[in-house]
């Protein structure tokens, strides 16, 4: 499988990624067709595909953070078929557990079997964030202190969440590496198209 030119480049360090999927009731919203949940799944599938194709040692895991709480569905793995199976059958309901999701994602990366390489948390957000700016700054700083990069995909409730997510990503970002990004999907656009052309997958637009 040959990657598009924008994904190609020199060999990089192996990377382990945890995808945090919002499965709260807000993800039933149909502003992104057919709904936020399905659009999120399409993007998550593509992120996993690209990361696993770019380096055979890369691993990707996945958790959900709606309903009763956070659930780690897939520990970091290089078995694409297992991850894709676990992405199927997700349903939306209940409240969001955003802060807990990020903390548990970081723990999943810290305790993974293969510890070599870099670490990254990718968080999808489509529901109001129940956290203060101070809490998010501290959360971002904790990721930076442990050398974990962060990507956030905002696809709904962006007007209310925008300043909070910017604080979170800025706190996590290592200025020397510029390794953390916030990508906001504008209403009316296709989340897949926005994220594929963003820095999350090697493109130049869509966030910073």
Short mmCIF file of C-alpha atoms in Angstrom, two decimals:
data_model
loop_
_atom_site.label_atom_id
_atom_site.label_comp_id
_atom_site.label_asym_id
_atom_site.label_seq_id
_atom_site.Cartn_x
_atom_site.Cartn_y
_atom_site.Cartn_z
CA UNK A 1 0.00 0.00 0.00
CA UNK A 2 1.49 3.31 -1.09
CA UNK A 3 0.61 6.37 0.95
CA UNK A 4 -0.31 9.71 -0.64
CA UNK A 5 2.62 12.10 -1.00
CA UNK A 6 1.56 14.20 1.98
CA UNK A 7 1.93 11.16 4.26
CA UNK A 8 5.26 10.08 2.86
CA UNK A 9 8.53 11.11 4.42
CA UNK A 10 11.67 9.91 6.17
CA UNK A 11 11.47 7.05 8.63
CA UNK A 12 10.22 8.16 12.02
CA UNK A 13 10.33 6.80 15.53
CA UNK A 14 7.61 4.27 16.32
CA UNK A 15 4.55 5.91 17.82
CA UNK A 16 1.81 4.59 20.05
CA UNK A 17 -1.54 6.38 19.84
CA UNK A 18 -4.70 6.23 21.93
CA UNK A 19 -7.90 7.34 20.21
CA UNK A 20 -10.50 8.78 22.59
CA UNK A 21 -13.98 8.64 21.06
CA UNK A 22 -16.86 10.71 22.36
CA UNK A 23 -19.89 8.40 22.67
CA UNK A 24 -22.09 10.71 24.73
CA UNK A 25 -25.69 11.44 23.70
CA UNK A 26 -24.50 14.60 21.92
CA UNK A 27 -22.97 12.40 19.23
CA UNK A 28 -26.45 11.52 17.93
CA UNK A 29 -26.66 15.02 16.47
CA UNK A 30 -27.09 14.97 12.68
CA UNK A 31 -25.22 18.18 11.84
CA UNK A 32 -22.48 16.01 10.31
CA UNK A 33 -24.06 13.35 8.12
CA UNK A 34 -25.28 10.86 8.98
CA UNK A 35 -24.45 11.86 12.57
CA UNK A 36 -21.48 12.90 14.68
CA UNK A 37 -20.84 9.36 15.92
CA UNK A 38 -20.56 7.83 12.44
CA UNK A 39 -18.45 10.73 11.15
CA UNK A 40 -16.13 10.36 14.12
CA UNK A 41 -15.75 6.64 13.44
CA UNK A 42 -14.80 7.28 9.81
CA UNK A 43 -12.07 9.70 10.87
CA UNK A 44 -10.79 7.41 13.62
CA UNK A 45 -10.56 4.53 11.15
CA UNK A 46 -8.49 6.64 8.76
CA UNK A 47 -6.15 7.88 11.48
CA UNK A 48 -5.52 4.30 12.56
CA UNK A 49 -4.97 3.16 8.97
CA UNK A 50 -2.44 5.88 8.18
CA UNK A 51 -0.51 5.47 11.41
CA UNK A 52 -0.22 1.72 11.09
CA UNK A 53 0.77 1.97 7.42
CA UNK A 54 3.47 4.57 8.06
CA UNK A 55 5.48 2.37 10.44
CA UNK A 56 4.99 -1.34 11.09
CA UNK A 57 5.97 -0.80 14.74
CA UNK A 58 3.26 1.81 15.33
CA UNK A 59 0.40 0.81 17.62
CA UNK A 60 -3.06 2.29 18.04
CA UNK A 61 -5.55 1.78 20.85
CA UNK A 62 -9.06 3.09 21.41
CA UNK A 63 -11.36 4.07 24.27
CA UNK A 64 -14.84 5.56 24.51
CA UNK A 65 -15.97 8.13 27.04
CA UNK A 66 -19.74 8.37 26.96
CA UNK A 67 -22.49 6.71 28.95
CA UNK A 68 -21.57 5.30 32.35
CA UNK A 69 -17.88 6.13 32.04
CA UNK A 70 -14.64 5.55 30.18
CA UNK A 71 -14.11 2.15 28.57
CA UNK A 72 -10.84 1.02 27.04
CA UNK A 73 -12.04 -0.96 24.01
CA UNK A 74 -8.63 -1.75 22.51
CA UNK A 75 -5.22 -1.61 24.15
CA UNK A 76 -2.48 -0.25 21.85
CA UNK A 77 -2.02 -2.83 19.10
CA UNK A 78 -0.56 -3.19 15.61
CA UNK A 79 -3.41 -5.51 14.58
CA UNK A 80 -5.53 -3.28 12.38
CA UNK A 81 -8.30 -5.85 12.00
CA UNK A 82 -8.86 -5.99 15.77
CA UNK A 83 -9.06 -2.22 16.09
CA UNK A 84 -11.48 -1.92 13.16
CA UNK A 85 -13.72 -4.59 14.69
CA UNK A 86 -13.81 -2.70 17.96
CA UNK A 87 -14.74 0.52 16.17
CA UNK A 88 -17.92 -1.14 14.86
CA UNK A 89 -21.03 -1.30 16.97
CA UNK A 90 -20.43 1.86 19.00
CA UNK A 91 -23.55 3.58 20.27
CA UNK A 92 -24.12 7.04 21.73
CA UNK A 93 -25.77 7.81 25.05
CA UNK A 94 -25.31 9.39 28.44
CA UNK A 95 -22.89 12.08 29.51
CA UNK A 96 -19.33 12.88 28.49
CA UNK A 97 -16.31 12.01 30.66
CA UNK A 98 -13.69 14.09 28.84
CA UNK A 99 -11.10 14.65 31.57
CA UNK A 100 -11.21 11.05 32.77
CA UNK A 101 -10.80 9.86 29.18
CA UNK A 102 -7.57 11.79 28.70
CA UNK A 103 -6.16 10.57 32.01
CA UNK A 104 -7.00 6.94 31.24
CA UNK A 105 -5.59 7.24 27.72
CA UNK A 106 -2.31 8.46 29.19
CA UNK A 107 -2.26 5.52 31.61
CA UNK A 108 -2.97 3.07 28.78
CA UNK A 109 0.03 4.43 26.88
CA UNK A 110 2.25 4.40 29.95
CA UNK A 111 1.47 0.75 30.73
CA UNK A 112 1.47 -0.64 27.18
CA UNK A 113 3.58 -3.72 26.45
CA UNK A 114 5.94 -2.17 23.87
CA UNK A 115 7.31 0.96 25.54
CA UNK A 116 9.70 2.10 22.79
CA UNK A 117 8.86 5.16 20.73
CA UNK A 118 6.71 8.24 21.03
CA UNK A 119 3.25 8.57 22.57
CA UNK A 120 0.19 10.48 21.38
CA UNK A 121 -3.38 11.01 22.57
CA UNK A 122 -6.03 11.85 19.94
CA UNK A 123 -9.30 13.12 21.42
CA UNK A 124 -12.57 13.60 19.53
CA UNK A 125 -14.96 16.12 21.09
CA UNK A 126 -18.60 16.58 20.13
CA UNK A 127 -20.17 17.47 23.47
CA UNK A 128 -19.85 20.33 25.97
CA UNK A 129 -16.73 20.05 28.10
CA UNK A 130 -17.46 19.92 31.82
CA UNK A 131 -14.13 21.28 33.03
CA UNK A 132 -12.60 24.64 33.87
CA UNK A 133 -9.79 26.34 31.99
CA UNK A 134 -7.52 25.75 34.99
CA UNK A 135 -8.30 22.02 35.02
CA UNK A 136 -7.57 21.72 31.31
CA UNK A 137 -4.33 23.67 31.60
CA UNK A 138 -3.17 21.30 34.33
CA UNK A 139 -4.24 18.30 32.24
CA UNK A 140 -2.32 19.57 29.22
CA UNK A 141 0.76 20.27 31.34
CA UNK A 142 0.66 16.72 32.70
CA UNK A 143 0.81 15.35 29.15
CA UNK A 144 3.70 17.62 28.23
CA UNK A 145 5.67 16.62 31.33
CA UNK A 146 5.47 12.98 30.29
CA UNK A 147 6.35 13.79 26.65
CA UNK A 148 2.93 12.80 25.31
CA UNK A 149 1.73 14.67 22.23
CA UNK A 150 -1.91 15.64 21.82
CA UNK A 151 -4.33 16.05 18.93
CA UNK A 152 -7.90 17.25 19.43
CA UNK A 153 -10.66 17.00 16.81
CA UNK A 154 -13.55 19.32 17.66
CA UNK A 155 -16.70 18.40 15.74
CA UNK A 156 -19.63 20.02 17.47
CA UNK A 157 -20.27 22.53 20.27
CA UNK A 158 -17.15 24.30 19.00
CA UNK A 159 -18.23 27.81 19.96
CA UNK A 160 -18.48 26.92 23.65
CA UNK A 161 -15.57 24.47 23.69
CA UNK A 162 -13.16 26.46 21.51
CA UNK A 163 -11.39 28.57 24.16
CA UNK A 164 -11.16 25.61 26.55
CA UNK A 165 -9.71 23.31 23.92
CA UNK A 166 -7.20 25.95 22.82
CA UNK A 167 -6.00 26.28 26.42
CA UNK A 168 -5.73 22.49 26.68
CA UNK A 169 -3.77 22.02 23.46
CA UNK A 170 -1.47 24.99 24.09
CA UNK A 171 -0.60 23.62 27.53
CA UNK A 172 0.23 20.19 26.07
CA UNK A 173 2.21 21.48 23.10
CA UNK A 174 6.00 21.34 23.12
CA UNK A 175 6.97 24.56 21.29
CA UNK A 176 10.26 23.06 20.13
CA UNK A 177 8.43 20.20 18.40
CA UNK A 178 5.01 21.76 17.76
CA UNK A 179 3.64 18.29 18.42
CA UNK A 180 0.07 19.08 19.50
CA UNK A 181 -2.83 20.31 17.37
CA UNK A 182 -6.41 21.47 17.58
CA UNK A 183 -8.51 20.81 14.48
CA UNK A 184 -12.01 22.29 14.44
CA UNK A 185 -14.47 20.98 11.85
CA UNK A 186 -16.67 23.86 10.62
CA UNK A 187 -20.38 23.25 10.42
CA UNK A 188 -21.37 22.01 6.97
CA UNK A 189 -18.00 20.45 6.17
CA UNK A 190 -17.12 16.76 6.15
CA UNK A 191 -15.00 15.83 9.20
CA UNK A 192 -13.05 13.21 7.24
CA UNK A 193 -11.94 15.76 4.63
CA UNK A 194 -10.97 18.36 7.23
CA UNK A 195 -8.88 15.98 9.34
CA UNK A 196 -7.16 14.26 6.40
CA UNK A 197 -5.85 17.65 5.22
CA UNK A 198 -4.86 18.77 8.73
CA UNK A 199 -1.55 18.47 10.63
CA UNK A 200 -2.94 15.39 12.39
CA UNK A 201 -2.35 13.40 9.20
CA UNK A 202 0.50 15.37 7.72
CA UNK A 203 -1.46 18.10 5.92
CA UNK A 204 -0.90 21.79 6.33
CA UNK A 205 -4.30 23.20 7.20
CA UNK A 206 -7.18 22.80 9.57
CA UNK A 207 -5.56 23.60 12.87
CA UNK A 208 -2.44 24.25 14.85
#
